[in-house]
Coordinates of C-alpha atoms and ligand atoms in Angstrom, one line a residue:
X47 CA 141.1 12.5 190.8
X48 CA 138.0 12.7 192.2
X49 CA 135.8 13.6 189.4
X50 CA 137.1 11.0 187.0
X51 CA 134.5 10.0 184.8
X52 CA 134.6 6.4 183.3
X53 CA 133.0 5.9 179.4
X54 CA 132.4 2.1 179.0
X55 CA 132.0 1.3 174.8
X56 CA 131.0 -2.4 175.0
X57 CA 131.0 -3.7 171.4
X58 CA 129.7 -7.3 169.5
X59 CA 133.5 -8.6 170.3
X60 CA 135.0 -5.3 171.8
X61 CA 135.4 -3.6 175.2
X62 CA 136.8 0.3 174.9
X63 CA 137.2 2.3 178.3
X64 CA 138.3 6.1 178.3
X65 CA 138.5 8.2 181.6
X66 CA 137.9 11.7 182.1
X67 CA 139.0 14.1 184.6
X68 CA 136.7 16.8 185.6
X69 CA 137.6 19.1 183.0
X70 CA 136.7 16.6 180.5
X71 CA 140.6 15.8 179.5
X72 CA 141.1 12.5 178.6
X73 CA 143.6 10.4 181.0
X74 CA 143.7 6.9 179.9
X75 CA 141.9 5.2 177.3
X76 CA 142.0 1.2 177.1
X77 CA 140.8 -1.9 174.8
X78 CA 140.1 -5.4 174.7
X79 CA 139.2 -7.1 171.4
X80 CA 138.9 -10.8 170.0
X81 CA 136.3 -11.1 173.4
X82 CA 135.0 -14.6 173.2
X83 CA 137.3 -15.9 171.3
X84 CA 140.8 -17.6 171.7
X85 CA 143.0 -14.7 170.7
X86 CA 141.2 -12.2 172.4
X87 CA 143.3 -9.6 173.8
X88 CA 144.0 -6.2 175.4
X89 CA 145.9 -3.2 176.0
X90 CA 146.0 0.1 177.5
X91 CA 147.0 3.3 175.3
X92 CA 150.6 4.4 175.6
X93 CA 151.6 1.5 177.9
X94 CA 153.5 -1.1 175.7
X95 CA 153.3 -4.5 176.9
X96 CA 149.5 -5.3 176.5
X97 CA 147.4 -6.6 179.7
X98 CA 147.1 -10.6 180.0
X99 CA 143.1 -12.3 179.1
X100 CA 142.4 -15.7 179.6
X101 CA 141.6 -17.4 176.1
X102 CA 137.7 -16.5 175.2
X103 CA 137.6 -13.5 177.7
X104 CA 134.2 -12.3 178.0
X105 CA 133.2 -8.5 178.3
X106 CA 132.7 -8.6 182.2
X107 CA 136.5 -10.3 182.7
X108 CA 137.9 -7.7 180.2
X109 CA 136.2 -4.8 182.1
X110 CA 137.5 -6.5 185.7
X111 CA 141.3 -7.0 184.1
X112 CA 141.3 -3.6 182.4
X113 CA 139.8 -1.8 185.7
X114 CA 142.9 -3.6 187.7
X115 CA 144.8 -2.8 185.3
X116 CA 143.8 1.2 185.4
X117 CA 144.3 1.1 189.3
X118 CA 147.6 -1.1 189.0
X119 CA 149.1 1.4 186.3
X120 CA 147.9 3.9 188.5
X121 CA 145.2 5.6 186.4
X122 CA 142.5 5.5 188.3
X123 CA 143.6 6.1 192.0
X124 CA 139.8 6.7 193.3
X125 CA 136.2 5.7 192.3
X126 CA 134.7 7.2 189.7
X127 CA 132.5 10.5 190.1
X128 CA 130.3 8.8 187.5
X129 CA 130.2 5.9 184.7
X130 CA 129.1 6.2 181.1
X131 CA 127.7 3.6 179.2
X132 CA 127.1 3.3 174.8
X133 CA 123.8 1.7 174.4
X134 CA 123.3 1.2 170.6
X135 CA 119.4 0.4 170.7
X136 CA 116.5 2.2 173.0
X137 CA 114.0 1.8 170.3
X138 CA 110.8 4.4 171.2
X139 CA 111.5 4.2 175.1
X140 CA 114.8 6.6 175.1
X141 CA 114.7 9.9 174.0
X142 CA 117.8 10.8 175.9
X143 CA 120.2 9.3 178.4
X144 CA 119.2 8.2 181.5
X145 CA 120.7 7.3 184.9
X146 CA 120.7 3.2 184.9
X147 CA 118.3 1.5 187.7
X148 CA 116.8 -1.9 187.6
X149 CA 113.4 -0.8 185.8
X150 CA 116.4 1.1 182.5
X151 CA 118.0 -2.4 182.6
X152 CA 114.2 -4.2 182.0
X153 CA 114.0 -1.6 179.2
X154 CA 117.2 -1.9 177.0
X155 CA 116.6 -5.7 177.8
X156 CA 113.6 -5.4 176.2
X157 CA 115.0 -3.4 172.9
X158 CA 117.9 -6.0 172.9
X159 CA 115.3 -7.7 170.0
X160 CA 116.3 -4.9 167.5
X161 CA 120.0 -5.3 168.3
X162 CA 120.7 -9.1 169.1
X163 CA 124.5 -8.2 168.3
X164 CA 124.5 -5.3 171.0
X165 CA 122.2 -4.8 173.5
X166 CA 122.8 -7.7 175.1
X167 CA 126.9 -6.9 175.2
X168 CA 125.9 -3.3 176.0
X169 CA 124.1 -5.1 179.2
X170 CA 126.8 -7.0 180.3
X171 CA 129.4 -4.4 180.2
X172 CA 126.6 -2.1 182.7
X173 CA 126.5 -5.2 184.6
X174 CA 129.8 -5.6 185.4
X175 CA 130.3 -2.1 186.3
X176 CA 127.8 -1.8 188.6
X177 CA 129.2 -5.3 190.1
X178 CA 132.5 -3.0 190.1
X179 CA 131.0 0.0 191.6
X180 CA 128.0 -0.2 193.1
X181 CA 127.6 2.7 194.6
X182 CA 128.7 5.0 191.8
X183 CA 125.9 6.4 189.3
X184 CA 125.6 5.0 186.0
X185 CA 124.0 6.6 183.0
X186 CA 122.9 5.1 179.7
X187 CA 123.8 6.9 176.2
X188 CA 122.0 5.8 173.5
X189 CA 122.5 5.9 169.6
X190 CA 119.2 5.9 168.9
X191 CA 118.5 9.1 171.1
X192 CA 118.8 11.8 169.3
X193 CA 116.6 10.1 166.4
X194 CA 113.5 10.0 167.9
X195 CA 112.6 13.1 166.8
X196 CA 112.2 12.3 163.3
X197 CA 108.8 12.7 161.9
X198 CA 106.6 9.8 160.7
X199 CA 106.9 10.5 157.2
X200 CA 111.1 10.0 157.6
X201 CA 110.6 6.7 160.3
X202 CA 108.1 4.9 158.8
X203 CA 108.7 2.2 155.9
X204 CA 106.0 2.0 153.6
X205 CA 104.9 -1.3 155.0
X206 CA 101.8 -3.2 156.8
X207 CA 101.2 -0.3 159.3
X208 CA 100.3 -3.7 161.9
X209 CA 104.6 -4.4 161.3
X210 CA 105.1 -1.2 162.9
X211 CA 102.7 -1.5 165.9
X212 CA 103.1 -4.6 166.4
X213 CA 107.0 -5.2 166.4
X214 CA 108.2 -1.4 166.2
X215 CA 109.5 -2.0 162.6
X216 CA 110.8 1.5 161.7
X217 CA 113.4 3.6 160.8
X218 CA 115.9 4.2 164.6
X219 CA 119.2 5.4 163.2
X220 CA 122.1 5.2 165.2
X221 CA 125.4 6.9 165.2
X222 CA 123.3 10.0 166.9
X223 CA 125.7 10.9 170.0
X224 CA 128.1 11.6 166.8
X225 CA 125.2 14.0 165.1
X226 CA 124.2 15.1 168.1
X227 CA 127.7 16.6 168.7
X228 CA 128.4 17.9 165.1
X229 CA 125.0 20.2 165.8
X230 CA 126.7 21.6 168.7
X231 CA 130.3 21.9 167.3
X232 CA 129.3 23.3 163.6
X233 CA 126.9 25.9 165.0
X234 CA 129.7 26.8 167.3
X235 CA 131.8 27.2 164.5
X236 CA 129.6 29.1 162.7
X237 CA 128.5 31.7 165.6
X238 CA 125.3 30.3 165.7
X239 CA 123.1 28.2 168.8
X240 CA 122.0 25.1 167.9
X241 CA 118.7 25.6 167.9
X242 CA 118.9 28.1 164.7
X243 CA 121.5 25.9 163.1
X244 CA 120.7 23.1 160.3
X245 CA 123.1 21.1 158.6
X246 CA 123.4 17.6 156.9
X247 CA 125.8 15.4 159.3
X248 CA 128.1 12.9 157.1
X249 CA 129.3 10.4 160.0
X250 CA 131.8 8.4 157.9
X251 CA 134.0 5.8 159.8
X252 CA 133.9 1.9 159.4
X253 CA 130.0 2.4 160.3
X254 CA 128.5 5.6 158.3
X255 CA 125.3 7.0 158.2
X256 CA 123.8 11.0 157.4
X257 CA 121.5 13.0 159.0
X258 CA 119.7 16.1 158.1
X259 CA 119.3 18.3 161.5
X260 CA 117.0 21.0 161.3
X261 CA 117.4 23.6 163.7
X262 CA 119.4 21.0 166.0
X263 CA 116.4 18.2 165.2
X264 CA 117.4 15.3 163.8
X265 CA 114.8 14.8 160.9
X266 CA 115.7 12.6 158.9
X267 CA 118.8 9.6 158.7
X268 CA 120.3 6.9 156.9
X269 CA 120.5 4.6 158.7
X270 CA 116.8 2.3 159.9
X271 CA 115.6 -0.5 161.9
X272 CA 119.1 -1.6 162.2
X273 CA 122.7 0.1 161.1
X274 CA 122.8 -2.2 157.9
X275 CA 120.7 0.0 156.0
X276 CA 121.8 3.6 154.0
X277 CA 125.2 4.2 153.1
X278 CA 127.9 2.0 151.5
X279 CA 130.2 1.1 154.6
X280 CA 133.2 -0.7 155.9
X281 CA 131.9 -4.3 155.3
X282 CA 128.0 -3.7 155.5
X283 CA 126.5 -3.2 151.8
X284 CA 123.8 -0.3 153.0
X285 CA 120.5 -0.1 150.5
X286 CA 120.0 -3.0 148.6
X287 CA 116.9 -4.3 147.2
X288 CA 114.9 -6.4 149.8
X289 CA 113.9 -8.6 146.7
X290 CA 117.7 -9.9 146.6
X291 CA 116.7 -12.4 149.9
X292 CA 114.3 -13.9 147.9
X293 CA 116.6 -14.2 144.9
X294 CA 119.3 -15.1 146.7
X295 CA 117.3 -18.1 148.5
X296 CA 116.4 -19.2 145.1
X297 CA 120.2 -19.7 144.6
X298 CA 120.1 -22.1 147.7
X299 CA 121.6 -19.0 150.6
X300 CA 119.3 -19.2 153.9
X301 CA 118.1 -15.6 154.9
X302 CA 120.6 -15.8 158.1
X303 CA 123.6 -16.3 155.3
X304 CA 122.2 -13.3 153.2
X305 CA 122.0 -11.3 156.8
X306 CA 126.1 -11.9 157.5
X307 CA 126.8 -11.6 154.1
X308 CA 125.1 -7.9 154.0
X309 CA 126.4 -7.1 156.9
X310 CA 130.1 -8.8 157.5
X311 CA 131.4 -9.3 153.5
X312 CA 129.9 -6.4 152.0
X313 CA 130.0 -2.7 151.1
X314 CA 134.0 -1.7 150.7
X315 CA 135.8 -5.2 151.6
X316 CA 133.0 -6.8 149.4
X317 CA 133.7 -4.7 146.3
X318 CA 137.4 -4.1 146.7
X319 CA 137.6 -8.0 147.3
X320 CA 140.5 -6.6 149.2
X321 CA 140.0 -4.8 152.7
X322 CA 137.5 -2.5 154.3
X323 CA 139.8 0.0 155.3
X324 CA 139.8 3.1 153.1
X325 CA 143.1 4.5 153.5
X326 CA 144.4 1.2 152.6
X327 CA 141.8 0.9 149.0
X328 CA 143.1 4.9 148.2
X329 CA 146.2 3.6 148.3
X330 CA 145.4 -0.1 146.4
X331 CA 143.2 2.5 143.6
X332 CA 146.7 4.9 143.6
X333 CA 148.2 1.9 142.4
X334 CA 146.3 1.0 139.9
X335 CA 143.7 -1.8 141.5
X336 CA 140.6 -1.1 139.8
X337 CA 138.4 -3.1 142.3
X338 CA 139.4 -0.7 145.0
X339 CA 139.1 2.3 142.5
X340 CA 135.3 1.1 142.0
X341 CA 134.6 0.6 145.7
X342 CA 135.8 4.0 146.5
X343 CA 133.4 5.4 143.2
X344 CA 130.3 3.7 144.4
X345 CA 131.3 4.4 148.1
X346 CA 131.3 8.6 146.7
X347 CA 128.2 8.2 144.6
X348 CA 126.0 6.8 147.4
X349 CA 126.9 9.5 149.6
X350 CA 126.0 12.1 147.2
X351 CA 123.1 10.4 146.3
X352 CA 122.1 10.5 150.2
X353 CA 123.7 14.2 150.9
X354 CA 121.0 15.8 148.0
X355 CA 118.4 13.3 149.7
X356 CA 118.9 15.0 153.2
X357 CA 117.9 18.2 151.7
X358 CA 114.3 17.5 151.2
X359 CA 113.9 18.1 155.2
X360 CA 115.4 21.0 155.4
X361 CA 114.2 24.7 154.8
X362 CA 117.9 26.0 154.8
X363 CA 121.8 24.4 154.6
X364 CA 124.0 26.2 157.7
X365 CA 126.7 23.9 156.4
X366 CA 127.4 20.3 155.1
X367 CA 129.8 18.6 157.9
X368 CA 132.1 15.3 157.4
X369 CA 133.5 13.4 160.4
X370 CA 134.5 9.7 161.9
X371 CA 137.6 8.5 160.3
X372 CA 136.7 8.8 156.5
X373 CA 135.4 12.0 157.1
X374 CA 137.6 13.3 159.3
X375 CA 140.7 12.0 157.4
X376 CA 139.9 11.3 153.6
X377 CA 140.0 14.5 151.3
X378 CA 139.8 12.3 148.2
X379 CA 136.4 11.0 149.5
X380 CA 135.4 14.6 150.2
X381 CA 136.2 15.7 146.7
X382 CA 134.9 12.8 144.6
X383 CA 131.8 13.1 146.4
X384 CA 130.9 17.0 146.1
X385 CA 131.9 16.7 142.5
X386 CA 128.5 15.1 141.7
X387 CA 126.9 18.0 143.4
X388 CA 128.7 21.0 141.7
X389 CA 124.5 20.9 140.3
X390 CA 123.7 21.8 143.8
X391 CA 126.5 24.3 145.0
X392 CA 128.7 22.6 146.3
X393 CA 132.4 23.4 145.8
X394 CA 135.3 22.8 147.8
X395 CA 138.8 25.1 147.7
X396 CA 141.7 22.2 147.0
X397 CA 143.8 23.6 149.5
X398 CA 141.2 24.0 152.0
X399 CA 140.1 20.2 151.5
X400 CA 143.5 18.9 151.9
X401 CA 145.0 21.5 154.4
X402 CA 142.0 22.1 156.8
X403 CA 143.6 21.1 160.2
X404 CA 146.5 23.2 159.6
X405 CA 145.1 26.5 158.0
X406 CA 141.3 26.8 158.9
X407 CA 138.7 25.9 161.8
X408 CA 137.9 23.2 159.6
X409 CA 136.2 25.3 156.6
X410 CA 137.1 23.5 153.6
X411 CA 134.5 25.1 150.6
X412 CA 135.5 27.8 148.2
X413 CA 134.8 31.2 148.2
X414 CA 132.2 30.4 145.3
X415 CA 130.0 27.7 147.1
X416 CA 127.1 28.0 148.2
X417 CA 127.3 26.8 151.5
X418 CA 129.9 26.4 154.3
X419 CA 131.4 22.7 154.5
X420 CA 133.2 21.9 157.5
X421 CA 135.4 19.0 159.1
X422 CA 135.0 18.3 162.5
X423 CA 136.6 15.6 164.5
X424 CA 134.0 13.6 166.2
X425 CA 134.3 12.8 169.7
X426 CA 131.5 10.5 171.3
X427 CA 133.2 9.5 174.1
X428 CA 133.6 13.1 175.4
X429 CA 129.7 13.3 175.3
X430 CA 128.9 10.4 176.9
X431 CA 131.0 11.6 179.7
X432 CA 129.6 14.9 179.6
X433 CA 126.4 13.3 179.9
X434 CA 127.1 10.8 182.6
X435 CA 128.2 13.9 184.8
X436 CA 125.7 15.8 184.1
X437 CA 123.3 13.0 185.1
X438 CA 125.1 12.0 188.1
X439 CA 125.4 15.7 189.2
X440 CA 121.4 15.5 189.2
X441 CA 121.5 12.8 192.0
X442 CA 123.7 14.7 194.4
X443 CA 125.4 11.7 194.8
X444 CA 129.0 12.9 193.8
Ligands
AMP679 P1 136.4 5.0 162.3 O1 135.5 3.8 162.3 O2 135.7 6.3 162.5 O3 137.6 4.8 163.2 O4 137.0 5.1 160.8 C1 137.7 4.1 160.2 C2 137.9 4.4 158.8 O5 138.6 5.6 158.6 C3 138.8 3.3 158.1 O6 138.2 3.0 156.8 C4 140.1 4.1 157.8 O7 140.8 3.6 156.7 C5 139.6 5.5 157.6 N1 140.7 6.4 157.6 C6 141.4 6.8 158.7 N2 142.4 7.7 158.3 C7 142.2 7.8 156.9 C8 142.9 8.5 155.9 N3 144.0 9.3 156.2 N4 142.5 8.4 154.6 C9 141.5 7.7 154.3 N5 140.8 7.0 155.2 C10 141.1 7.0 156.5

């Protein structure tokens, strides 16, 4: 057990631990939810009964019971070789992870202005661990990494240029440990190094954003400033015309209600009036619900909308890859949305599409198309570990 490595996911109301043994195989995997508020609970995978919080738990009492619970269950028998932390925002400062000291902590504190809803919880989970384990190295992963390389004509909004130097209003995107990892895994797949491979990342899960990655650059991505813009998603609307706050203040509804609204009531749940869950809308359209029939359409379109957008910055297409949870799992979504772009080449063999994990390496187009689509299961988690190891290895701590 001695080269466990711990992967702390601290969301707005969530907590999700994963440990890792040296060979990167998962060995327990834990979450707290509700945090903050009366019902919030928790519970470690495969273990029934779930693991007692006090009402309103906060992040750093989840992380303490969940921890005991680990050593009590006797899942983690011995510190940690080395601790991974999610950190959604590190604006311009992060280019890639970094081992956590006081002077990191200053610097995601200072980001935590372009993500109010998770920096701060990001912080107080890295708090708590290094309350936990002072002694063990910490590294920070961010989802804004692999991002910073996108050239100014993809990261810049055509506003006052004094916006962007004066208050970093820009493009970020997020979701980039999951593009990161679909570079490495599709040009693995393919036979190819990343550094030769391009492809147009579709990262489709209750968040969802795209990213074109030229020659394993991220150059250009959905998502901006924050993950509200882009894609249709779960419950956040993605694009919508910035002259809709105005409108919508003219109706009486403050900027903050606009904000929620956008981001909490929108995109599937908002249009379905019914739930943000796609498997449960595929099955509400199957039978008959037109709402959820529409949400899933206008869901499709955007994506394809987005997925011919993504080809302006790129030279070549190695292969168009879907992953998270809609990705991973929905071949309807698949098909709808590569029928729009029959114009471009795309074409997917039926089987294939709803088949893959049993009868291919995850290739799901047809012999006709013009380039490869694959379906590959993301796994950020694994890479955050990977990267905490890495890093800790550097110190010569472990
Ligand atoms: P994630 O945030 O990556 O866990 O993805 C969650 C989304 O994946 C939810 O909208 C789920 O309904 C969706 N999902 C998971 N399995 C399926 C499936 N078999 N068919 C359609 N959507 C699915």
């Amino acid at each position: 057990m001695e080269d466990t490595v711990l992967v702390v996911n601290c969301g707005s109301s969530s907590l999700k631990l994963a440990l890792f043994d040296g060979a990167y195989q998962k060995l327990a995997s834990a979450q707290a939810e509700r945090l903050n508020q009366n019902d919030a609970f928790a519970r470690i995978d495969g273990i029934q009964e779930t693991v007692p919080l006090s009402p309103a738990a906060s992040h750093h009492e989840a992380l303490e019971t969940l921890i005991r619970a680990f050593r009590d269950h006797k899942l983690l028998t011995s510190l940690p070789a080395a601790i991974g932390h999610r950190v959604v925002h590190g604006g311009e400062t992060f280019r890639e992870a970094v081992l956590i000291d006081n002077g990191i902590i200053s610097a995601i504190e200072d980001c935590a202005g372009l993500a109010p809803l998770h920096n701060p919880v990001n912080l107080s989970g890295i708090r708590a661990t290094l309350a936990l384990f002072p002694d063990v190295p910490q590294t920070a992963v961010f989802d804004t990494a692999f991002h910073q390389t996108l050239p100014k004509r993809a990261f810049l909004y055509a506003l006052p240029d004094s916006w962007y130097r004066d208050w970093g209003v820009r493009r970020y995107g997020f979701h980039g440990t999951s593009h990161g990892f679909m570079a490495v895994e599709a040009a693995r797949l393919l036979g190819k190094t990343p550094a030769t491979t391009s492809i147009i990342s579709a990262h489709l899960g209750n968040g969802c954003s795209i990213t074109a990655i030229r020659d394993g650059i991220s150059m250009d991505t959905s998502m901006g400033l924050t993950p509200l813009e882009g894609l249709v998603m779960g419950t956040r609307s993605g694009d919508v015309d910035p002259g809709l706050v105005d409108f919508l203040a003219s109706k009486g509804i403050a900027a903050r209600e606009v904000h929620r609204v956008l981001n909490q009531e929108s995109g599937l749940l908002g249009l379905s009036g019914q739930t943000n869950d796609m498997r449960s809308l595929c099955e509400l359209a199957d039978h008959g619900h037109e709402p959820s029939q529409t949400a899933i359409e206008v869901f499709c379109f955007r994506l394809a909308r987005y997925i011919g957008a993504m080809m302006a910055s790129l030279r070549d297409l190695d292969a168009l890859v879907f992953t998270g949870g809609i990705g991973e799992n929905s071949a309807r979504v698949r098909r709808d949305t590569l029928d729009h772009l029959r114009i471009m080449g795309f074409e997917l063999s039926e089987d294939l599409n709803r088949h893959h994990g049993e009868i291919s390496d995850g290739r799901i187009e047809s012999a006709g198309s013009r380039f490869p689509v694959l379906v590959i299961p993301t796994n950020e988690e694994l890479v955050i570990a990977r990267e905490a190891s890495r890093l800790a290895g550097a110190t010569g701590q472990d």
